[in-house]
Tab-separated table of C-alpha atoms in Angstrom:
chain	number	residue	atom	x	y	z
A	216	UNK	CA	-22.094	38.151	-19.534
A	217	UNK	CA	-21.296	37.221	-15.922
A	218	UNK	CA	-18.004	38.521	-14.540
A	219	UNK	CA	-15.654	35.772	-13.337
A	220	UNK	CA	-15.264	35.743	-9.555
A	221	UNK	CA	-11.693	36.222	-8.268
A	222	UNK	CA	-10.515	35.376	-4.761
A	223	UNK	CA	-7.053	35.847	-3.264
A	224	UNK	CA	-5.449	33.478	-0.749
A	225	UNK	CA	-2.018	32.967	0.738
A	226	UNK	CA	-1.989	29.354	-0.463
A	227	UNK	CA	-3.993	27.413	-3.051
A	228	UNK	CA	-3.924	23.607	-2.824
A	229	UNK	CA	-4.850	21.627	-5.923
A	230	UNK	CA	-6.227	18.280	-4.758
A	231	UNK	CA	-7.957	17.317	-1.495
A	232	UNK	CA	-6.601	13.843	-0.890
A	233	UNK	CA	-4.596	13.078	2.264
A	234	UNK	CA	-1.647	15.027	0.878
A	235	UNK	CA	-3.602	18.161	0.033
A	236	UNK	CA	-5.438	17.962	3.342
A	237	UNK	CA	-2.158	17.868	5.239
A	238	UNK	CA	-0.669	20.784	3.307
A	239	UNK	CA	-3.799	22.785	4.132
A	240	UNK	CA	-3.634	21.733	7.771
A	241	UNK	CA	-0.046	22.960	8.124
A	242	UNK	CA	-0.559	26.244	6.286
A	243	UNK	CA	-3.739	27.015	8.211
A	244	UNK	CA	-1.945	26.214	11.491
A	245	UNK	CA	0.613	28.844	10.461
A	246	UNK	CA	-2.157	31.396	9.984
A	247	UNK	CA	-2.108	31.427	6.178
A	248	UNK	CA	-5.407	31.685	4.313
A	249	UNK	CA	-5.838	28.529	2.258
A	250	UNK	CA	-8.111	27.362	-0.552
A	251	UNK	CA	-8.441	23.689	-1.502
A	252	UNK	CA	-9.687	22.574	-4.928
A	253	UNK	CA	-11.122	19.088	-5.525
A	254	UNK	CA	-12.836	17.600	-8.579
A	255	UNK	CA	-13.933	14.322	-6.960
A	256	UNK	CA	-14.269	13.315	-3.284
A	257	UNK	CA	-12.498	15.099	-0.451
A	258	UNK	CA	-10.204	12.434	0.985
A	259	UNK	CA	-8.901	11.335	-2.392
A	260	UNK	CA	-7.695	8.015	-3.753
A	261	UNK	CA	-6.546	6.644	-0.405
A	262	UNK	CA	-9.880	7.066	1.359
A	263	UNK	CA	-12.151	5.655	-1.344
A	264	UNK	CA	-10.198	3.517	-3.826
A	265	UNK	CA	-6.853	2.547	-2.309
A	266	UNK	CA	-5.553	2.323	1.272
A	267	UNK	CA	-8.780	2.218	3.260
A	268	UNK	CA	-10.956	-0.049	1.104
A	269	UNK	CA	-8.106	-2.415	0.265
A	270	UNK	CA	-7.101	-2.865	3.903
A	271	UNK	CA	-10.733	-3.235	4.961
A	272	UNK	CA	-11.000	-6.062	2.429
A	273	UNK	CA	-7.711	-7.621	3.511
A	274	UNK	CA	-8.236	-7.556	7.273
A	275	UNK	CA	-10.760	-10.445	7.428
A	276	UNK	CA	-8.582	-12.433	5.014
A	277	UNK	CA	-5.463	-12.052	7.156
A	278	UNK	CA	-7.346	-12.600	10.437
A	279	UNK	CA	-8.750	-15.893	9.150
A	280	UNK	CA	-5.335	-16.990	7.878
A	281	UNK	CA	-3.794	-16.253	11.281
A	282	UNK	CA	-6.606	-17.997	13.139
A	283	UNK	CA	-6.190	-21.124	11.016
A	284	UNK	CA	-2.649	-21.432	12.391
A	285	UNK	CA	-3.680	-21.371	16.062
A	286	UNK	CA	-4.387	-24.702	17.828
A	287	UNK	CA	-7.859	-24.833	19.359
A	288	UNK	CA	-9.126	-22.208	16.937
A	289	UNK	CA	-8.152	-23.495	13.508
A	290	UNK	CA	-11.046	-25.942	13.183
A	291	UNK	CA	-13.569	-23.179	13.905
A	292	UNK	CA	-12.471	-21.024	10.959
A	293	UNK	CA	-12.162	-23.532	8.129
A	294	UNK	CA	-15.275	-22.345	6.322
A	295	UNK	CA	-15.473	-19.643	3.640
A	296	UNK	CA	-15.501	-15.947	4.380
A	297	UNK	CA	-18.870	-14.189	4.318
A	298	UNK	CA	-18.177	-12.162	1.175
A	299	UNK	CA	-21.196	-9.897	1.573
A	300	UNK	CA	-20.113	-9.000	5.122
A	301	UNK	CA	-16.556	-8.314	3.980
A	302	UNK	CA	-17.780	-6.038	1.204
A	303	UNK	CA	-20.121	-4.249	3.617
A	304	UNK	CA	-17.173	-3.743	5.992
A	305	UNK	CA	-15.293	-2.183	3.059
A	306	UNK	CA	-18.242	0.086	2.272
A	307	UNK	CA	-18.325	1.289	5.881
A	308	UNK	CA	-14.684	2.348	5.738
A	309	UNK	CA	-15.252	4.303	2.536
A	310	UNK	CA	-18.280	6.029	4.105
A	311	UNK	CA	-20.167	4.550	1.146
A	312	UNK	CA	-18.179	6.869	-1.109
A	313	UNK	CA	-19.475	10.062	0.456
A	314	UNK	CA	-17.164	12.750	1.798
A	315	UNK	CA	-19.314	14.685	4.275
A	316	UNK	CA	-17.020	13.874	7.180
A	317	UNK	CA	-13.868	14.994	5.414
A	318	UNK	CA	-15.533	18.153	4.139
A	319	UNK	CA	-16.475	18.915	7.727
A	320	UNK	CA	-12.859	18.465	8.789
A	321	UNK	CA	-11.645	20.932	6.128
A	322	UNK	CA	-14.220	23.399	7.361
A	323	UNK	CA	-13.053	22.905	10.960
A	324	UNK	CA	-9.512	24.045	10.151
A	325	UNK	CA	-10.774	27.089	8.273
A	326	UNK	CA	-9.797	26.071	4.754
A	327	UNK	CA	-12.126	27.046	1.895
A	328	UNK	CA	-13.185	24.206	-0.400
A	329	UNK	CA	-13.831	24.773	-4.100
A	330	UNK	CA	-15.442	21.846	-5.895
A	331	UNK	CA	-14.592	21.520	-9.551
A	332	UNK	CA	-11.716	21.070	-11.946
A	333	UNK	CA	-8.752	23.295	-11.147
A	334	UNK	CA	-6.199	24.362	-13.746
A	335	UNK	CA	-3.201	26.636	-13.512
A	336	UNK	CA	-3.809	29.613	-15.789
A	337	UNK	CA	-0.545	31.377	-15.107
A	338	UNK	CA	1.882	31.965	-12.229
A	339	UNK	CA	0.184	31.801	-8.813
A	340	UNK	CA	-3.241	31.515	-10.481
A	341	UNK	CA	-5.737	28.642	-10.513
A	342	UNK	CA	-9.041	28.727	-12.376
A	343	UNK	CA	-11.727	26.404	-11.042
A	344	UNK	CA	-14.536	25.232	-13.295
A	345	UNK	CA	-17.408	24.098	-11.112
A	346	UNK	CA	-19.857	21.272	-11.833
A	347	UNK	CA	-22.310	23.851	-13.196
A	348	UNK	CA	-19.697	25.403	-15.494
A	349	UNK	CA	-19.136	28.456	-13.317
A	350	UNK	CA	-15.535	29.691	-13.284
A	351	UNK	CA	-13.725	31.096	-10.258
A	352	UNK	CA	-10.172	32.443	-10.317
A	353	UNK	CA	-8.013	31.866	-7.252
A	354	UNK	CA	-4.745	33.723	-6.801
A	355	UNK	CA	-2.009	32.732	-4.367
A	356	UNK	CA	0.156	35.296	-2.627
A	357	UNK	CA	2.736	32.736	-1.522
A	358	UNK	CA	2.262	29.258	-2.982
A	359	UNK	CA	0.285	26.856	-5.128
A	360	UNK	CA	0.664	23.226	-4.061
A	361	UNK	CA	-0.087	20.561	-6.686
A	362	UNK	CA	-1.377	17.504	-4.797
A	363	UNK	CA	-3.334	15.786	-7.552
A	364	UNK	CA	-1.850	12.328	-7.035
A	365	UNK	CA	-1.602	9.559	-9.591
A	366	UNK	CA	-3.848	7.224	-11.560
A	367	UNK	CA	-3.525	3.680	-12.818
A	368	UNK	CA	-1.477	3.377	-16.001
A	369	UNK	CA	-2.824	0.888	-18.531
A	370	UNK	CA	-0.610	-0.796	-21.146
A	371	UNK	CA	-1.036	0.101	-24.844
A	372	UNK	CA	-2.916	-3.052	-25.820
A	373	UNK	CA	-5.213	-2.687	-28.862
A	374	UNK	CA	-8.896	-2.643	-27.941
A	375	UNK	CA	-8.259	-2.611	-24.190
A	376	UNK	CA	-10.816	0.142	-23.543
A	377	UNK	CA	-13.571	-2.022	-25.019
A	378	UNK	CA	-12.722	-4.798	-22.570
A	379	UNK	CA	-13.432	-2.449	-19.640
A	380	UNK	CA	-10.605	-3.806	-17.488
A	381	UNK	CA	-10.352	-3.308	-13.782
A	382	UNK	CA	-7.810	-0.896	-12.398
A	383	UNK	CA	-7.082	-0.505	-8.694
A	384	UNK	CA	-10.300	1.519	-8.368
A	385	UNK	CA	-12.588	-1.240	-9.620
A	386	UNK	CA	-10.644	-3.887	-7.705
A	387	UNK	CA	-11.213	-2.155	-4.375
A	388	UNK	CA	-14.811	-1.066	-5.014
A	389	UNK	CA	-16.417	-4.037	-6.789
A	390	UNK	CA	-19.833	-4.937	-5.398
A	391	UNK	CA	-19.531	-8.583	-6.429
A	392	UNK	CA	-16.947	-11.362	-6.357
A	393	UNK	CA	-15.914	-12.454	-9.856
A	394	UNK	CA	-15.843	-16.199	-10.367
A	395	UNK	CA	-12.545	-15.942	-12.246
A	396	UNK	CA	-10.097	-13.058	-12.109
A	397	UNK	CA	-6.909	-12.406	-14.053
A	398	UNK	CA	-4.467	-10.078	-12.319
A	399	UNK	CA	-1.726	-8.584	-14.478
A	400	UNK	CA	1.258	-7.300	-12.512
A	401	UNK	CA	3.501	-8.327	-9.656
A	402	UNK	CA	3.642	-5.299	-7.386
A	403	UNK	CA	1.751	-4.228	-4.281
A	404	UNK	CA	-1.686	-3.724	-5.842
A	405	UNK	CA	-1.450	-6.972	-7.796
A	406	UNK	CA	-0.417	-9.121	-4.835
A	407	UNK	CA	-2.850	-7.560	-2.364
A	408	UNK	CA	-5.810	-7.806	-4.726
A	409	UNK	CA	-4.904	-11.369	-5.700
A	410	UNK	CA	-4.872	-12.175	-1.969
A	411	UNK	CA	-8.294	-10.574	-1.400
A	412	UNK	CA	-10.235	-11.994	-4.289
A	413	UNK	CA	-8.744	-15.488	-4.053
A	414	UNK	CA	-9.831	-15.586	-0.396
A	415	UNK	CA	-13.323	-14.287	-1.270
A	416	UNK	CA	-13.872	-17.096	-3.760
A	417	UNK	CA	-12.398	-16.021	-7.096
A	418	UNK	CA	-10.149	-18.327	-9.085
A	419	UNK	CA	-7.189	-16.004	-9.538
A	420	UNK	CA	-4.549	-16.188	-12.250
A	421	UNK	CA	-1.626	-13.840	-11.591
A	422	UNK	CA	0.423	-12.931	-14.672
A	423	UNK	CA	3.795	-11.361	-13.887
A	424	UNK	CA	6.060	-10.041	-16.630
A	425	UNK	CA	9.150	-10.098	-14.407
A	426	UNK	CA	10.819	-13.015	-12.705
A	427	UNK	CA	9.151	-12.518	-9.345
A	428	UNK	CA	6.689	-10.618	-7.172
A	429	UNK	CA	7.340	-7.386	-5.266
A	430	UNK	CA	10.419	-6.432	-7.318
A	431	UNK	CA	11.147	-3.323	-5.226
A	432	UNK	CA	11.744	-5.432	-2.126
A	433	UNK	CA	14.366	-8.042	-1.278
A	434	UNK	CA	13.887	-11.077	-3.553
A	435	UNK	CA	12.850	-13.371	-0.697
A	436	UNK	CA	9.782	-11.190	-0.015
A	437	UNK	CA	8.254	-11.929	-3.397
A	438	UNK	CA	9.243	-15.577	-3.176
A	439	UNK	CA	7.425	-16.115	0.120
A	440	UNK	CA	4.315	-14.242	-1.051
A	441	UNK	CA	4.219	-16.194	-4.333
A	442	UNK	CA	4.538	-19.467	-2.443
A	443	UNK	CA	1.630	-18.560	-0.169
A	444	UNK	CA	-0.608	-17.405	-3.034
A	445	UNK	CA	0.035	-20.665	-4.844
A	446	UNK	CA	-0.806	-22.688	-1.736
A	447	UNK	CA	-4.030	-20.672	-1.407
A	448	UNK	CA	-5.057	-21.779	-4.892
A	449	UNK	CA	-3.923	-18.925	-7.123
A	450	UNK	CA	-2.197	-19.700	-10.418
A	451	UNK	CA	0.999	-17.600	-10.313
A	452	UNK	CA	2.860	-17.338	-13.624
A	453	UNK	CA	6.091	-15.330	-13.771
A	454	UNK	CA	7.971	-14.335	-16.910
A	455	UNK	CA	4.613	-13.962	-18.659
A	456	UNK	CA	3.350	-11.017	-20.697
A	457	UNK	CA	-0.146	-10.360	-22.015
A	458	UNK	CA	-0.189	-9.986	-25.799
A	459	UNK	CA	-3.911	-9.363	-26.299
A	460	UNK	CA	-7.156	-9.026	-24.386
A	461	UNK	CA	-10.713	-9.288	-25.680
A	462	UNK	CA	-14.141	-9.696	-24.133
A	463	UNK	CA	-16.301	-12.290	-25.867
A	464	UNK	CA	-19.936	-12.634	-24.781
A	465	UNK	CA	-19.016	-11.174	-21.398
A	466	UNK	CA	-15.964	-13.392	-20.880
A	467	UNK	CA	-12.486	-11.863	-20.825
A	468	UNK	CA	-9.938	-13.713	-22.937
A	469	UNK	CA	-6.248	-12.952	-22.395
A	470	UNK	CA	-3.581	-14.417	-24.641
A	471	UNK	CA	-0.037	-14.561	-23.287
A	472	UNK	CA	3.267	-14.275	-25.105
A	473	UNK	CA	3.561	-18.043	-24.730
A	474	UNK	CA	0.297	-18.553	-26.591
A	475	UNK	CA	-1.790	-19.511	-23.573
A	476	UNK	CA	-5.452	-18.520	-23.708
A	477	UNK	CA	-6.887	-17.632	-20.293
A	478	UNK	CA	-10.570	-16.932	-19.684
A	479	UNK	CA	-11.994	-14.941	-16.789
A	480	UNK	CA	-14.924	-12.817	-15.724
A	481	UNK	CA	-12.727	-9.779	-15.033
A	482	UNK	CA	-9.142	-8.706	-15.615
A	483	UNK	CA	-7.218	-6.328	-13.364
A	484	UNK	CA	-4.235	-4.410	-14.697
A	485	UNK	CA	-1.938	-3.365	-11.867
A	486	UNK	CA	0.943	-2.281	-14.058
A	487	UNK	CA	2.053	1.063	-12.697
A	488	UNK	CA	0.934	4.630	-12.058
A	489	UNK	CA	0.894	7.883	-14.016
A	490	UNK	CA	0.741	11.430	-12.606
A	491	UNK	CA	-2.551	13.304	-12.654
A	492	UNK	CA	-0.959	16.333	-14.276
A	493	UNK	CA	-2.209	16.034	-17.847
A	494	UNK	CA	-5.001	18.618	-17.521
A	495	UNK	CA	-3.973	21.015	-14.765
A	496	UNK	CA	-2.528	23.785	-16.959
A	497	UNK	CA	1.172	23.014	-16.640
A	498	UNK	CA	1.720	24.367	-20.149
A	499	UNK	CA	0.760	27.853	-18.944
A	500	UNK	CA	3.856	27.974	-16.731
A	501	UNK	CA	6.329	26.276	-19.034
A	502	UNK	CA	5.970	22.691	-17.817
A	503	UNK	CA	4.921	19.574	-19.720
A	504	UNK	CA	1.356	18.309	-19.209
A	505	UNK	CA	1.246	14.731	-17.963
A	506	UNK	CA	4.757	14.839	-16.509
A	507	UNK	CA	6.059	14.054	-13.073
A	508	UNK	CA	7.146	17.243	-11.320
A	509	UNK	CA	10.755	17.373	-10.060
A	510	UNK	CA	11.191	19.038	-6.676
A	511	UNK	CA	13.849	19.875	-4.107
A	512	UNK	CA	13.709	18.495	-0.594
A	513	UNK	CA	11.317	21.255	0.505
A	514	UNK	CA	8.994	19.986	-2.254
A	515	UNK	CA	9.341	23.142	-4.344
A	516	UNK	CA	9.225	22.566	-8.102
A	517	UNK	CA	12.485	23.178	-9.900
A	518	UNK	CA	12.561	26.642	-11.469
A	519	UNK	CA	9.362	27.916	-9.818
A	520	UNK	CA	9.765	29.582	-6.428
A	521	UNK	CA	5.990	29.637	-5.737
A	522	UNK	CA	5.022	26.141	-6.951
A	523	UNK	CA	5.114	22.974	-4.855
A	524	UNK	CA	4.436	19.378	-5.946
A	525	UNK	CA	3.600	17.110	-3.039
A	526	UNK	CA	2.816	13.395	-2.947
A	527	UNK	CA	2.670	11.054	-5.927
A	528	UNK	CA	3.043	13.830	-8.515
A	529	UNK	CA	6.743	14.295	-7.701
A	530	UNK	CA	7.443	10.556	-8.105
A	531	UNK	CA	9.661	10.383	-5.011
A	532	UNK	CA	7.719	7.808	-2.993
A	533	UNK	CA	4.229	6.818	-4.133
A	534	UNK	CA	2.826	5.985	-0.709
A	535	UNK	CA	0.099	7.763	1.239
A	536	UNK	CA	2.083	7.997	4.457
A	537	UNK	CA	5.098	9.336	2.587
A	538	UNK	CA	2.949	11.909	0.788
A	539	UNK	CA	1.545	13.058	4.126
A	540	UNK	CA	5.083	13.349	5.450
A	541	UNK	CA	6.011	15.478	2.428
A	542	UNK	CA	2.898	17.580	3.051
A	543	UNK	CA	4.008	18.343	6.590
A	544	UNK	CA	7.451	19.354	5.301
A	545	UNK	CA	6.013	21.419	2.428
A	546	UNK	CA	3.477	23.160	4.658
A	547	UNK	CA	6.210	24.117	7.114
A	548	UNK	CA	8.451	25.346	4.284
A	549	UNK	CA	5.657	27.445	2.749
A	550	UNK	CA	4.937	28.995	6.136
A	551	UNK	CA	8.610	29.733	6.821
A	552	UNK	CA	9.129	31.371	3.446
A	553	UNK	CA	5.923	33.368	3.829
A	554	UNK	CA	7.247	34.703	7.149
A	555	UNK	CA	10.648	35.506	5.649
A	556	UNK	CA	12.404	32.949	7.842
A	557	UNK	CA	15.452	30.887	6.939
A	558	UNK	CA	14.729	27.265	6.146
A	559	UNK	CA	16.195	24.331	8.056
A	560	UNK	CA	16.968	22.634	4.756
A	561	UNK	CA	19.863	20.434	5.879
A	562	UNK	CA	19.303	16.651	5.804
A	563	UNK	CA	16.780	15.666	8.481
A	564	UNK	CA	15.964	19.346	9.017
A	565	UNK	CA	12.420	20.620	9.579
A	566	UNK	CA	12.092	21.668	5.935
A	567	UNK	CA	13.787	18.729	4.173
A	568	UNK	CA	11.996	15.514	3.192
A	569	UNK	CA	15.113	13.433	3.819
A	570	UNK	CA	13.207	10.242	4.587
A	571	UNK	CA	12.200	10.095	0.911
A	572	UNK	CA	15.788	9.137	0.156
A	573	UNK	CA	16.854	7.134	3.183
A	574	UNK	CA	13.979	5.792	5.246
A	575	UNK	CA	10.802	5.063	3.287
A	576	UNK	CA	8.707	2.399	5.074
A	577	UNK	CA	6.125	0.199	3.404
A	578	UNK	CA	3.885	-2.692	4.354
A	579	UNK	CA	2.332	-5.080	1.836
A	580	UNK	CA	-0.753	-6.596	3.473
A	581	UNK	CA	-0.571	-10.011	1.859
A	582	UNK	CA	-0.378	-13.336	3.694
A	583	UNK	CA	2.418	-13.363	4.743
A	584	UNK	CA	2.872	-9.633	5.210
A	585	UNK	CA	5.973	-8.037	3.726
A	586	UNK	CA	7.427	-4.908	5.309
A	587	UNK	CA	10.548	-2.926	4.524
A	588	UNK	CA	12.214	0.386	5.271
A	589	UNK	CA	15.254	2.061	3.786
A	590	UNK	CA	17.484	0.402	1.217
A	591	UNK	CA	17.578	-3.186	0.070
A	592	UNK	CA	20.972	-4.862	-0.144
A	593	UNK	CA	21.137	-4.239	-3.899
A	594	UNK	CA	20.090	-0.593	-3.535
A	595	UNK	CA	22.646	0.034	-0.788
A	596	UNK	CA	25.418	-1.468	-2.895
A	597	UNK	CA	24.346	0.525	-5.949
A	598	UNK	CA	24.438	3.693	-3.830
A	599	UNK	CA	28.085	3.007	-3.023
A	600	UNK	CA	27.686	2.052	0.641
A	601	UNK	CA	29.907	-0.642	2.148
A	602	UNK	CA	27.280	-2.908	3.623
A	603	UNK	CA	26.712	-6.350	5.016
A	604	UNK	CA	23.362	-8.157	5.053
A	605	UNK	CA	22.410	-10.539	7.835
A	606	UNK	CA	19.381	-12.812	7.601
A	607	UNK	CA	17.347	-14.584	10.245
A	608	UNK	CA	14.655	-17.221	9.868
A	609	UNK	CA	11.732	-15.744	11.797
A	610	UNK	CA	10.584	-19.186	12.888
A	611	UNK	CA	13.647	-19.283	15.183
A	612	UNK	CA	12.042	-16.598	17.377
A	613	UNK	CA	9.907	-17.960	20.218
A	614	UNK	CA	7.220	-15.315	19.691
A	615	UNK	CA	6.733	-16.429	16.091
A	616	UNK	CA	6.008	-19.997	17.138
A	617	UNK	CA	3.480	-18.764	19.666
A	618	UNK	CA	1.887	-16.491	17.055
A	619	UNK	CA	1.228	-19.325	14.613
A	620	UNK	CA	1.919	-23.007	14.181
A	621	UNK	CA	4.243	-23.557	11.248
A	622	UNK	CA	5.224	-19.871	11.159
A	623	UNK	CA	7.230	-19.061	8.048
A	624	UNK	CA	9.117	-15.820	7.633
A	625	UNK	CA	12.446	-14.136	7.178
A	626	UNK	CA	14.158	-10.959	8.274
A	627	UNK	CA	17.115	-9.085	6.793
A	628	UNK	CA	19.137	-6.222	8.231
A	629	UNK	CA	21.461	-4.252	5.923
A	630	UNK	CA	24.279	-2.729	7.975
A	631	UNK	CA	26.660	0.011	6.862
A	632	UNK	CA	29.985	-1.456	8.047
A	633	UNK	CA	31.728	1.930	7.987
A	634	UNK	CA	29.172	3.989	9.936
A	635	UNK	CA	27.811	0.994	11.905
A	636	UNK	CA	24.212	2.039	11.260
A	637	UNK	CA	21.304	0.359	9.507
A	638	UNK	CA	20.653	1.223	5.878
A	639	UNK	CA	17.598	-0.996	5.555
A	640	UNK	CA	15.445	-3.701	7.123
A	641	UNK	CA	13.039	-6.173	5.492
A	642	UNK	CA	10.632	-8.450	7.358
A	643	UNK	CA	8.336	-11.066	5.818
A	644	UNK	CA	5.887	-13.146	7.834
A	645	UNK	CA	2.499	-13.054	9.561
A	646	UNK	CA	2.073	-9.948	11.705
A	647	UNK	CA	5.306	-8.204	10.709
A	648	UNK	CA	3.526	-5.036	9.564
A	649	UNK	CA	3.349	-3.889	13.178
A	650	UNK	CA	7.117	-4.409	13.586
A	651	UNK	CA	8.261	-2.100	10.823
A	652	UNK	CA	8.046	1.147	12.771
A	653	UNK	CA	10.786	0.036	15.149
A	654	UNK	CA	12.949	-0.562	12.086
A	655	UNK	CA	11.943	2.825	10.694
A	656	UNK	CA	13.072	4.540	13.891
A	657	UNK	CA	16.404	2.702	13.755
A	658	UNK	CA	17.005	3.652	10.103
A	659	UNK	CA	15.717	7.236	10.224
A	660	UNK	CA	17.410	7.860	13.562
A	661	UNK	CA	20.702	6.401	12.326
A	662	UNK	CA	20.866	4.501	15.603
A	663	UNK	CA	24.338	2.921	16.015
A	664	UNK	CA	24.425	-0.863	16.116
A	665	UNK	CA	26.129	-0.814	19.504
A	666	UNK	CA	23.228	1.222	20.922
A	667	UNK	CA	20.638	-1.166	19.443
A	668	UNK	CA	22.059	-3.857	21.735
A	669	UNK	CA	20.530	-1.876	24.598
A	670	UNK	CA	17.050	-1.791	23.054
A	671	UNK	CA	15.850	-4.950	24.770
A	672	UNK	CA	12.948	-6.737	23.014
A	673	UNK	CA	10.184	-8.072	25.230
A	674	UNK	CA	10.000	-11.839	25.545
A	675	UNK	CA	8.282	-13.714	24.012
A	676	UNK	CA	7.398	-11.421	21.105
A	677	UNK	CA	8.263	-11.555	17.436
A	678	UNK	CA	10.260	-8.358	18.075
A	679	UNK	CA	12.960	-10.594	19.516
A	680	UNK	CA	14.045	-10.959	15.902
A	681	UNK	CA	16.029	-7.748	16.568
A	682	UNK	CA	18.244	-9.622	19.020
A	683	UNK	CA	18.681	-12.509	16.602
A	684	UNK	CA	19.680	-10.048	13.816
A	685	UNK	CA	22.210	-8.296	16.026
A	686	UNK	CA	23.674	-11.632	17.094
A	687	UNK	CA	23.927	-12.720	13.459
A	688	UNK	CA	25.756	-9.495	12.596
A	689	UNK	CA	28.128	-9.870	15.552
A	690	UNK	CA	28.948	-13.441	14.573
A	691	UNK	CA	29.299	-12.794	10.825
């Protein structure tokens, strides 16, 4: 019988997606020995099945849409997209689903990679079962960081497994364009993938249980995106639930709660996420398998002074950039505690992920783009803030008219009337994704409204919407 190998580290990171990579980067920079465990590809969901492939697919779609709105260019781009070229562009950005480059990066920072399935087998202990069945035990002197992310959650429809539905993974990695595609859901994945596949030639039917798209944003964001999808040829149905799904002779048949029968070649369920914590040994340390992991602002799991949950698994903000932000905070906190230093745990301190509560930015890469940071009007009111919302039609800005003929868009600024700071900003329109960081700085920096008057936007850019918003607030 072979003796199980045991290795001791300062930190063990479970999961080598962007979040786990950033935790490892910070702990290694602090001089802590670090092991990283990964059961799939180093780089994780974002690199191979989410952010990178989806945006690689969307970029040609958005570029063509923008070009069609520019005089002198619009007639040259009326034809269909070259689907094979778009898919090849996607494959390039996923490195054809190989992780050699990211493995090399881990090696360059001095982190040790263990391939296989990692499970907690007690406090500060992770057992890794390799592809060949070999077991290695890793012990952590200071911390174990759970960075295993989330997976698509499918609804409990009878026989759904037999249908072999798409989730976000299949939607971003498909090698072919389905002739007909049903998309179930109204959030980010649903709207982005409906945008992609409709533009690549699919006949898309979007089934939304709620009353509108993008329910976590201001209502006008979903309204403008739904309007554009409909104009592009998609069939957008709100207030519609799927009662059953079957696959008959290769054709998917979905029946709605209204009795409609819809046929398609594929069906994508974009109906939420679940934590990848069901088989990582949480039961060995008194936690529930399959649960989200509650943490404090230093990302330490409640009741466990050595355990951290970073990224999607803590359910604070399921966004890659926010998970990487948490990873930087968690890595700094682990290093400080390892050195016996006091933490700067006050809001906006070096060891507090305050932005998770007050300044989360997000861009939805549809046409038009939708971008938001901080609180919506409804969220700010529910949080007890005294706020006022001011809206501006983006077409009133000279830069928007120059960007595209017939520019349609809207901006909202939610102002705290007591503190005279911004609680949130939402922008919808072509090209607004590149504007959201200025809003993020204003919200995260708690920049006073009277100081924003001195941040002069360049003319003629779409950023002049800031001046229009400030004028609207002054005159309200």
